[in-house]
């Protein structure tokens, strides 16, 4: 999923709300009006472009921040090496984590010819 929540079905929306998002029509600015109109015309199911600062938008921003956690490529590599060490050795989780960090450091610092 791309992190955007689908709008509630039309039957669940109170009167006076936008047919695309769950916000009141009166709360739309020009950008949100165009966004919702284009979304409805194309039949897309995507999030909202309402003005920042509204109660609903602040709530959605908080939800998105919790849903999307950045994991660096280094952390992904570290987890992959740690998981292999866990499977193939009898070491503890902490020992596997420490050994994985040392191995990645060694590989990152090795000359290019040695890594091939």
Short mmCIF file of N, CA, C and O in Angstrom, two decimals:
data_model
loop_
_atom_site.label_atom_id
_atom_site.label_comp_id
_atom_site.label_asym_id
_atom_site.label_seq_id
_atom_site.Cartn_x
_atom_site.Cartn_y
_atom_site.Cartn_z
N UNK A 1 0.85 -1.18 0.00
CA UNK A 1 0.00 0.00 0.00
C UNK A 1 0.89 1.24 0.00
O UNK A 1 1.96 1.24 0.55
N UNK A 2 0.41 2.31 -0.61
CA UNK A 2 1.22 3.50 -0.76
C UNK A 2 1.09 4.48 0.39
O UNK A 2 1.60 5.57 0.33
N UNK A 3 0.39 4.13 1.46
CA UNK A 3 0.29 5.00 2.61
C UNK A 3 -0.94 5.89 2.62
O UNK A 3 -1.23 6.53 3.60
N UNK A 4 -1.69 5.94 1.49
CA UNK A 4 -2.88 6.75 1.43
C UNK A 4 -4.07 5.90 1.83
O UNK A 4 -4.20 4.76 1.43
N UNK A 5 -4.96 6.47 2.64
CA UNK A 5 -6.15 5.75 3.04
C UNK A 5 -7.26 6.03 2.04
O UNK A 5 -7.43 7.14 1.58
N UNK A 6 -8.02 5.00 1.71
CA UNK A 6 -9.14 5.18 0.80
C UNK A 6 -10.24 5.98 1.48
O UNK A 6 -10.43 5.89 2.69
N UNK A 7 -10.96 6.76 0.70
CA UNK A 7 -12.07 7.54 1.23
C UNK A 7 -13.20 6.59 1.61
O UNK A 7 -13.34 5.53 1.01
N UNK A 8 -14.02 6.95 2.61
CA UNK A 8 -15.13 6.09 2.99
C UNK A 8 -16.14 6.00 1.85
O UNK A 8 -16.22 6.90 1.02
N UNK A 9 -16.92 4.94 1.79
CA UNK A 9 -17.92 4.83 0.72
C UNK A 9 -18.92 5.97 0.80
O UNK A 9 -19.20 6.50 1.87
N UNK A 10 -19.51 6.35 -0.35
CA UNK A 10 -20.43 7.49 -0.37
C UNK A 10 -21.58 7.36 0.62
O UNK A 10 -22.01 8.34 1.20
N UNK A 11 -22.11 6.18 0.84
CA UNK A 11 -23.23 6.01 1.75
C UNK A 11 -22.86 6.35 3.19
O UNK A 11 -23.70 6.74 3.98
N UNK A 12 -21.58 6.24 3.55
CA UNK A 12 -21.14 6.48 4.92
C UNK A 12 -20.84 7.96 5.18
O UNK A 12 -20.55 8.32 6.30
N UNK A 13 -20.88 8.80 4.15
CA UNK A 13 -20.53 10.21 4.32
C UNK A 13 -21.75 11.02 4.73
O UNK A 13 -22.82 10.88 4.16
N UNK A 14 -21.57 11.95 5.68
CA UNK A 14 -22.68 12.85 6.03
C UNK A 14 -22.93 13.85 4.91
O UNK A 14 -22.07 14.10 4.08
N UNK A 15 -24.12 14.41 4.88
CA UNK A 15 -24.46 15.41 3.87
C UNK A 15 -23.54 16.61 4.00
O UNK A 15 -23.13 16.99 5.10
N UNK A 16 -23.18 17.22 2.87
CA UNK A 16 -22.30 18.39 2.87
C UNK A 16 -20.83 18.04 2.77
O UNK A 16 -19.99 18.93 2.78
N UNK A 17 -20.52 16.76 2.67
CA UNK A 17 -19.11 16.38 2.54
C UNK A 17 -18.78 16.18 1.07
O UNK A 17 -19.66 15.97 0.23
N UNK A 18 -17.52 16.24 0.78
CA UNK A 18 -17.02 16.06 -0.58
C UNK A 18 -17.31 14.63 -1.04
O UNK A 18 -17.18 13.70 -0.24
N UNK A 19 -17.68 14.42 -2.31
CA UNK A 19 -17.95 13.06 -2.78
C UNK A 19 -16.69 12.20 -2.88
O UNK A 19 -16.79 11.00 -3.02
N UNK A 20 -15.51 12.80 -2.77
CA UNK A 20 -14.26 12.04 -2.89
C UNK A 20 -13.60 11.81 -1.54
O UNK A 20 -13.26 10.69 -1.19
N UNK A 21 -13.40 12.88 -0.78
CA UNK A 21 -12.74 12.74 0.52
C UNK A 21 -13.79 12.90 1.63
O UNK A 21 -14.94 13.18 1.37
N UNK A 22 -13.40 12.74 2.86
CA UNK A 22 -14.37 12.81 3.95
C UNK A 22 -14.50 14.20 4.56
O UNK A 22 -15.12 14.37 5.60
N UNK A 23 -13.92 15.21 3.92
CA UNK A 23 -13.98 16.57 4.46
C UNK A 23 -15.20 17.33 3.95
O UNK A 23 -15.77 16.98 2.92
N UNK A 24 -15.58 18.37 4.67
CA UNK A 24 -16.69 19.21 4.24
C UNK A 24 -16.29 19.99 2.99
O UNK A 24 -15.14 20.43 2.86
N UNK A 25 -17.24 20.18 2.08
CA UNK A 25 -16.96 20.90 0.84
C UNK A 25 -16.53 22.33 1.12
O UNK A 25 -15.72 22.89 0.40
N UNK A 26 -17.08 22.93 2.19
CA UNK A 26 -16.75 24.32 2.50
C UNK A 26 -15.30 24.46 2.96
O UNK A 26 -14.75 25.56 2.92
N UNK A 27 -14.68 23.39 3.36
CA UNK A 27 -13.29 23.44 3.82
C UNK A 27 -12.27 23.30 2.70
O UNK A 27 -11.08 23.39 2.93
N UNK A 28 -12.73 23.06 1.47
CA UNK A 28 -11.82 22.90 0.34
C UNK A 28 -11.29 24.26 -0.14
O UNK A 28 -12.05 25.21 -0.25
N UNK A 29 -10.01 24.30 -0.43
CA UNK A 29 -9.46 25.46 -1.12
C UNK A 29 -9.46 25.13 -2.62
O UNK A 29 -9.96 24.08 -3.03
N UNK A 30 -8.91 26.00 -3.45
CA UNK A 30 -8.94 25.80 -4.90
C UNK A 30 -8.21 24.52 -5.31
O UNK A 30 -8.67 23.78 -6.19
N UNK A 31 -7.09 24.23 -4.68
CA UNK A 31 -6.31 23.03 -5.02
C UNK A 31 -7.09 21.78 -4.65
O UNK A 31 -7.18 20.82 -5.43
N UNK A 32 -7.67 21.76 -3.46
CA UNK A 32 -8.44 20.59 -3.03
C UNK A 32 -9.65 20.38 -3.93
O UNK A 32 -9.99 19.23 -4.25
N UNK A 33 -10.31 21.45 -4.35
CA UNK A 33 -11.46 21.31 -5.25
C UNK A 33 -11.04 20.66 -6.56
O UNK A 33 -11.69 19.74 -7.04
N UNK A 34 -9.93 21.14 -7.15
CA UNK A 34 -9.45 20.57 -8.41
C UNK A 34 -9.00 19.13 -8.23
O UNK A 34 -9.28 18.27 -9.05
N UNK A 35 -8.31 18.84 -7.12
CA UNK A 35 -7.84 17.49 -6.84
C UNK A 35 -9.01 16.53 -6.72
O UNK A 35 -9.02 15.46 -7.33
N UNK A 36 -10.01 16.89 -5.94
CA UNK A 36 -11.17 16.01 -5.74
C UNK A 36 -11.97 15.87 -7.03
O UNK A 36 -12.47 14.78 -7.33
N UNK A 37 -12.10 16.94 -7.80
CA UNK A 37 -12.82 16.86 -9.07
C UNK A 37 -12.11 15.91 -10.03
O UNK A 37 -12.73 15.07 -10.69
N UNK A 38 -10.78 16.02 -10.12
CA UNK A 38 -10.00 15.13 -11.00
C UNK A 38 -10.05 13.69 -10.51
O UNK A 38 -10.14 12.76 -11.31
N UNK A 39 -10.02 13.51 -9.20
CA UNK A 39 -10.10 12.16 -8.63
C UNK A 39 -11.43 11.52 -8.97
O UNK A 39 -11.50 10.36 -9.39
N UNK A 40 -12.53 12.28 -8.83
CA UNK A 40 -13.85 11.75 -9.14
C UNK A 40 -14.00 11.47 -10.64
O UNK A 40 -14.54 10.44 -11.03
N UNK A 41 -13.50 12.39 -11.48
CA UNK A 41 -13.63 12.23 -12.93
C UNK A 41 -12.88 11.00 -13.43
O UNK A 41 -13.34 10.29 -14.32
N UNK A 42 -11.71 10.72 -12.85
CA UNK A 42 -10.90 9.59 -13.29
C UNK A 42 -11.26 8.29 -12.58
O UNK A 42 -10.78 7.23 -12.94
N UNK A 43 -12.08 8.38 -11.54
CA UNK A 43 -12.47 7.18 -10.79
C UNK A 43 -11.36 6.63 -9.91
O UNK A 43 -11.36 5.45 -9.59
N UNK A 44 -10.41 7.48 -9.53
CA UNK A 44 -9.31 7.05 -8.67
C UNK A 44 -9.77 6.92 -7.22
O UNK A 44 -10.75 7.53 -6.81
N UNK A 45 -9.05 6.14 -6.46
CA UNK A 45 -9.25 6.02 -5.01
C UNK A 45 -7.94 6.44 -4.37
O UNK A 45 -7.00 5.65 -4.30
N UNK A 46 -7.84 7.66 -3.95
CA UNK A 46 -6.61 8.17 -3.36
C UNK A 46 -6.94 9.11 -2.21
O UNK A 46 -8.09 9.43 -1.97
N UNK A 47 -5.91 9.58 -1.52
CA UNK A 47 -6.08 10.42 -0.34
C UNK A 47 -6.59 11.81 -0.67
O UNK A 47 -7.15 12.05 -1.72
N UNK A 48 -6.34 12.73 0.22
CA UNK A 48 -6.91 14.06 0.16
C UNK A 48 -5.83 15.12 -0.04
O UNK A 48 -4.69 14.93 0.36
N UNK A 49 -6.22 16.24 -0.63
CA UNK A 49 -5.29 17.37 -0.81
C UNK A 49 -5.82 18.61 -0.13
O UNK A 49 -5.52 19.72 -0.53
N UNK A 50 -6.62 18.44 0.90
CA UNK A 50 -7.19 19.59 1.60
C UNK A 50 -6.10 20.42 2.27
O UNK A 50 -5.02 19.92 2.55
N UNK A 51 -6.43 21.67 2.55
CA UNK A 51 -5.45 22.60 3.12
C UNK A 51 -4.88 22.09 4.43
O UNK A 51 -5.58 21.52 5.25
N UNK A 52 -3.59 22.28 4.60
CA UNK A 52 -2.93 21.87 5.85
C UNK A 52 -3.47 22.69 7.00
O UNK A 52 -3.86 23.83 6.83
N UNK A 53 -3.49 22.08 8.16
CA UNK A 53 -3.94 22.80 9.33
C UNK A 53 -5.35 22.44 9.75
O UNK A 53 -5.75 22.73 10.87
N UNK A 54 -6.12 21.79 8.87
CA UNK A 54 -7.46 21.38 9.29
C UNK A 54 -7.33 20.21 10.25
O UNK A 54 -6.33 19.50 10.25
N UNK A 55 -8.32 20.01 11.08
CA UNK A 55 -8.27 18.94 12.07
C UNK A 55 -8.10 17.59 11.40
O UNK A 55 -7.29 16.77 11.82
N UNK A 56 -8.86 17.36 10.32
CA UNK A 56 -8.78 16.07 9.63
C UNK A 56 -7.41 15.85 9.01
O UNK A 56 -6.85 14.77 9.07
N UNK A 57 -6.86 16.89 8.36
CA UNK A 57 -5.58 16.76 7.70
C UNK A 57 -4.47 16.53 8.72
O UNK A 57 -3.58 15.72 8.50
N UNK A 58 -4.52 17.21 9.86
CA UNK A 58 -3.51 16.99 10.89
C UNK A 58 -3.58 15.55 11.40
O UNK A 58 -2.55 14.91 11.63
N UNK A 59 -4.79 15.02 11.53
CA UNK A 59 -4.95 13.64 11.97
C UNK A 59 -4.37 12.68 10.92
O UNK A 59 -3.68 11.73 11.25
N UNK A 60 -4.64 12.95 9.64
CA UNK A 60 -4.13 12.11 8.57
C UNK A 60 -2.61 12.17 8.52
O UNK A 60 -1.95 11.16 8.33
N UNK A 61 -2.03 13.37 8.68
CA UNK A 61 -0.58 13.50 8.68
C UNK A 61 0.03 12.68 9.79
O UNK A 61 1.06 12.03 9.60
N UNK A 62 -0.57 12.70 10.96
CA UNK A 62 -0.06 11.91 12.08
C UNK A 62 -0.14 10.43 11.78
O UNK A 62 0.78 9.67 12.10
N UNK A 63 -1.22 9.98 11.15
CA UNK A 63 -1.36 8.58 10.79
C UNK A 63 -0.32 8.17 9.76
O UNK A 63 0.25 7.08 9.84
N UNK A 64 -0.06 9.02 8.78
CA UNK A 64 0.92 8.68 7.76
C UNK A 64 2.32 8.60 8.36
O UNK A 64 3.10 7.75 7.99
N UNK A 65 2.63 9.49 9.29
CA UNK A 65 3.95 9.47 9.90
C UNK A 65 4.16 8.17 10.67
O UNK A 65 5.27 7.64 10.71
N UNK A 66 3.11 7.65 11.27
CA UNK A 66 3.23 6.39 11.99
C UNK A 66 3.30 5.20 11.05
O UNK A 66 3.92 4.21 11.35
N UNK A 67 2.65 5.30 9.88
CA UNK A 67 2.61 4.19 8.95
C UNK A 67 3.92 4.03 8.17
O UNK A 67 4.30 2.92 7.84
N UNK A 68 4.59 5.12 7.88
CA UNK A 68 5.79 5.07 7.06
C UNK A 68 7.03 5.22 7.92
O UNK A 68 7.27 6.27 8.48
N UNK A 69 7.79 4.18 8.03
CA UNK A 69 9.03 4.22 8.77
C UNK A 69 10.18 4.05 7.79
O UNK A 69 10.23 3.07 7.04
N UNK A 70 11.10 5.00 7.78
CA UNK A 70 12.25 4.93 6.88
C UNK A 70 13.26 3.94 7.43
O UNK A 70 13.59 3.96 8.61
N UNK A 71 13.74 3.06 6.56
CA UNK A 71 14.80 2.12 6.91
C UNK A 71 15.90 2.32 5.88
O UNK A 71 15.69 2.13 4.68
N UNK A 72 17.08 2.72 6.35
CA UNK A 72 18.18 2.99 5.44
C UNK A 72 18.66 1.70 4.77
O UNK A 72 18.40 0.60 5.25
N UNK A 73 19.37 1.86 3.67
CA UNK A 73 19.91 0.68 2.98
C UNK A 73 20.92 -0.05 3.87
O UNK A 73 21.00 -1.27 3.85
N UNK A 74 21.68 0.70 4.66
CA UNK A 74 22.62 0.07 5.57
C UNK A 74 21.87 -0.80 6.58
O UNK A 74 22.25 -1.94 6.85
N UNK A 75 20.79 -0.26 7.15
CA UNK A 75 20.01 -1.04 8.12
C UNK A 75 19.39 -2.26 7.47
O UNK A 75 19.27 -3.32 8.11
N UNK A 76 18.99 -2.16 6.21
CA UNK A 76 18.46 -3.32 5.50
C UNK A 76 19.54 -4.39 5.32
O UNK A 76 19.28 -5.58 5.53
N UNK A 77 20.73 -3.95 4.93
CA UNK A 77 21.85 -4.90 4.78
C UNK A 77 22.21 -5.52 6.12
O UNK A 77 22.46 -6.73 6.21
N UNK A 78 22.25 -4.70 7.15
CA UNK A 78 22.58 -5.19 8.49
C UNK A 78 21.58 -6.25 8.94
O UNK A 78 21.96 -7.31 9.46
N UNK A 79 20.31 -6.01 8.70
CA UNK A 79 19.27 -6.98 9.09
C UNK A 79 19.41 -8.28 8.31
O UNK A 79 19.24 -9.37 8.87
N UNK A 80 19.75 -8.19 7.02
CA UNK A 80 19.92 -9.39 6.21
C UNK A 80 21.08 -10.24 6.72
O UNK A 80 20.94 -11.46 6.87
N UNK A 81 22.20 -9.61 7.01
CA UNK A 81 23.36 -10.34 7.53
C UNK A 81 23.05 -10.91 8.91
O UNK A 81 23.35 -12.06 9.21
N UNK A 82 22.42 -10.11 9.76
CA UNK A 82 22.06 -10.58 11.11
C UNK A 82 21.14 -11.80 11.04
O UNK A 82 21.34 -12.77 11.77
N UNK A 83 20.18 -11.78 10.14
CA UNK A 83 19.25 -12.90 10.02
C UNK A 83 19.95 -14.17 9.55
O UNK A 83 19.65 -15.27 10.03
N UNK A 84 20.90 -14.04 8.63
CA UNK A 84 21.67 -15.21 8.19
C UNK A 84 22.49 -15.77 9.35
O UNK A 84 22.54 -16.98 9.57
N UNK A 85 23.11 -14.87 10.11
CA UNK A 85 23.89 -15.32 11.26
C UNK A 85 23.01 -16.02 12.29
O UNK A 85 23.41 -17.03 12.87
N UNK A 86 21.80 -15.52 12.52
CA UNK A 86 20.88 -16.15 13.47
C UNK A 86 20.52 -17.55 13.03
O UNK A 86 20.46 -18.47 13.84
N UNK A 87 20.26 -17.71 11.73
CA UNK A 87 19.86 -19.01 11.20
C UNK A 87 21.01 -20.01 11.24
O UNK A 87 20.78 -21.19 11.49
N UNK A 88 22.23 -19.56 10.97
CA UNK A 88 23.34 -20.49 10.79
C UNK A 88 24.24 -20.65 11.99
O UNK A 88 25.19 -21.43 11.95
N UNK A 89 24.00 -19.90 13.05
CA UNK A 89 24.83 -20.01 14.25
C UNK A 89 23.94 -20.13 15.47
O UNK A 89 22.74 -19.90 15.41
N UNK A 90 24.54 -20.46 16.57
CA UNK A 90 23.79 -20.53 17.83
C UNK A 90 23.98 -19.28 18.67
O UNK A 90 23.76 -19.31 19.88
N UNK A 91 24.34 -18.16 18.03
CA UNK A 91 24.61 -16.92 18.76
C UNK A 91 23.32 -16.23 19.19
O UNK A 91 22.26 -16.42 18.58
N UNK A 92 23.43 -15.41 20.22
CA UNK A 92 22.28 -14.62 20.68
C UNK A 92 21.98 -13.51 19.67
O UNK A 92 22.81 -13.21 18.80
N UNK A 93 20.82 -12.89 19.81
CA UNK A 93 20.44 -11.79 18.92
C UNK A 93 21.45 -10.64 19.00
O UNK A 93 21.83 -10.07 17.98
N UNK A 94 21.87 -10.30 20.22
CA UNK A 94 22.82 -9.20 20.39
C UNK A 94 24.16 -9.54 19.75
O UNK A 94 24.79 -8.68 19.11
N UNK A 95 24.60 -10.77 19.90
CA UNK A 95 25.87 -11.18 19.31
C UNK A 95 25.78 -11.18 17.78
O UNK A 95 26.72 -10.75 17.10
N UNK A 96 24.65 -11.63 17.24
CA UNK A 96 24.46 -11.61 15.78
C UNK A 96 24.46 -10.18 15.25
O UNK A 96 25.04 -9.90 14.20
N UNK A 97 23.82 -9.27 15.97
CA UNK A 97 23.77 -7.87 15.57
C UNK A 97 25.18 -7.27 15.55
O UNK A 97 25.57 -6.60 14.60
N UNK A 98 25.95 -7.51 16.61
CA UNK A 98 27.30 -6.97 16.70
C UNK A 98 28.20 -7.55 15.62
O UNK A 98 28.97 -6.83 14.98
N UNK A 99 28.10 -8.86 15.40
CA UNK A 99 28.93 -9.50 14.38
C UNK A 99 28.53 -9.03 12.98
O UNK A 99 29.40 -8.79 12.13
N UNK A 100 27.25 -8.83 12.73
CA UNK A 100 26.79 -8.34 11.44
C UNK A 100 27.36 -6.94 11.17
O UNK A 100 27.80 -6.64 10.06
N UNK A 101 27.36 -6.08 12.18
CA UNK A 101 27.91 -4.73 12.02
C UNK A 101 29.41 -4.79 11.70
O UNK A 101 29.89 -4.06 10.83
N UNK A 102 30.12 -5.67 12.38
CA UNK A 102 31.57 -5.80 12.13
C UNK A 102 31.83 -6.33 10.73
O UNK A 102 32.73 -5.86 10.02
N UNK A 103 31.05 -7.32 10.29
CA UNK A 103 31.22 -7.89 8.95
C UNK A 103 30.92 -6.86 7.87
O UNK A 103 31.67 -6.75 6.88
N UNK A 104 29.85 -6.10 8.03
CA UNK A 104 29.53 -5.07 7.04
C UNK A 104 30.60 -4.00 6.98
O UNK A 104 30.95 -3.52 5.90
N UNK A 105 31.13 -3.61 8.13
CA UNK A 105 32.20 -2.62 8.15
C UNK A 105 33.42 -3.15 7.40
O UNK A 105 34.03 -2.44 6.60
N UNK A 106 33.76 -4.40 7.64
CA UNK A 106 34.90 -5.03 6.95
C UNK A 106 34.67 -5.05 5.45
O UNK A 106 35.57 -4.70 4.67
N UNK A 107 33.49 -5.44 5.02
CA UNK A 107 33.20 -5.49 3.59
C UNK A 107 33.18 -4.10 2.96
O UNK A 107 33.65 -3.92 1.83
N UNK A 108 32.65 -3.13 3.67
CA UNK A 108 32.60 -1.77 3.13
C UNK A 108 33.98 -1.15 2.99
O UNK A 108 34.22 -0.34 2.10
N UNK A 109 34.91 -1.52 3.89
CA UNK A 109 36.25 -0.95 3.87
C UNK A 109 37.22 -1.72 2.97
O UNK A 109 38.31 -1.24 2.70
N UNK A 110 36.82 -2.90 2.51
CA UNK A 110 37.72 -3.72 1.68
C UNK A 110 37.90 -3.08 0.31
O UNK A 110 36.96 -2.49 -0.23
N UNK A 111 39.09 -3.21 -0.26
CA UNK A 111 39.30 -2.68 -1.62
C UNK A 111 38.38 -3.37 -2.62
O UNK A 111 37.96 -4.51 -2.42
N UNK A 112 38.07 -2.68 -3.70
CA UNK A 112 37.15 -3.18 -4.71
C UNK A 112 37.56 -4.55 -5.25
O UNK A 112 36.72 -5.43 -5.45
N UNK A 113 38.86 -4.78 -5.47
CA UNK A 113 39.31 -6.04 -6.03
C UNK A 113 39.01 -7.21 -5.10
O UNK A 113 38.76 -8.33 -5.55
N UNK A 114 39.06 -7.00 -3.80
CA UNK A 114 38.77 -8.07 -2.84
C UNK A 114 37.28 -8.39 -2.76
O UNK A 114 36.91 -9.51 -2.42
N UNK A 115 36.44 -7.43 -3.07
CA UNK A 115 35.01 -7.65 -2.95
C UNK A 115 34.43 -8.44 -4.11
O UNK A 115 33.32 -8.91 -4.06
N UNK A 116 35.17 -8.58 -5.20
CA UNK A 116 34.64 -9.29 -6.38
C UNK A 116 34.81 -10.75 -6.27
O UNK A 116 35.50 -11.42 -5.79
#
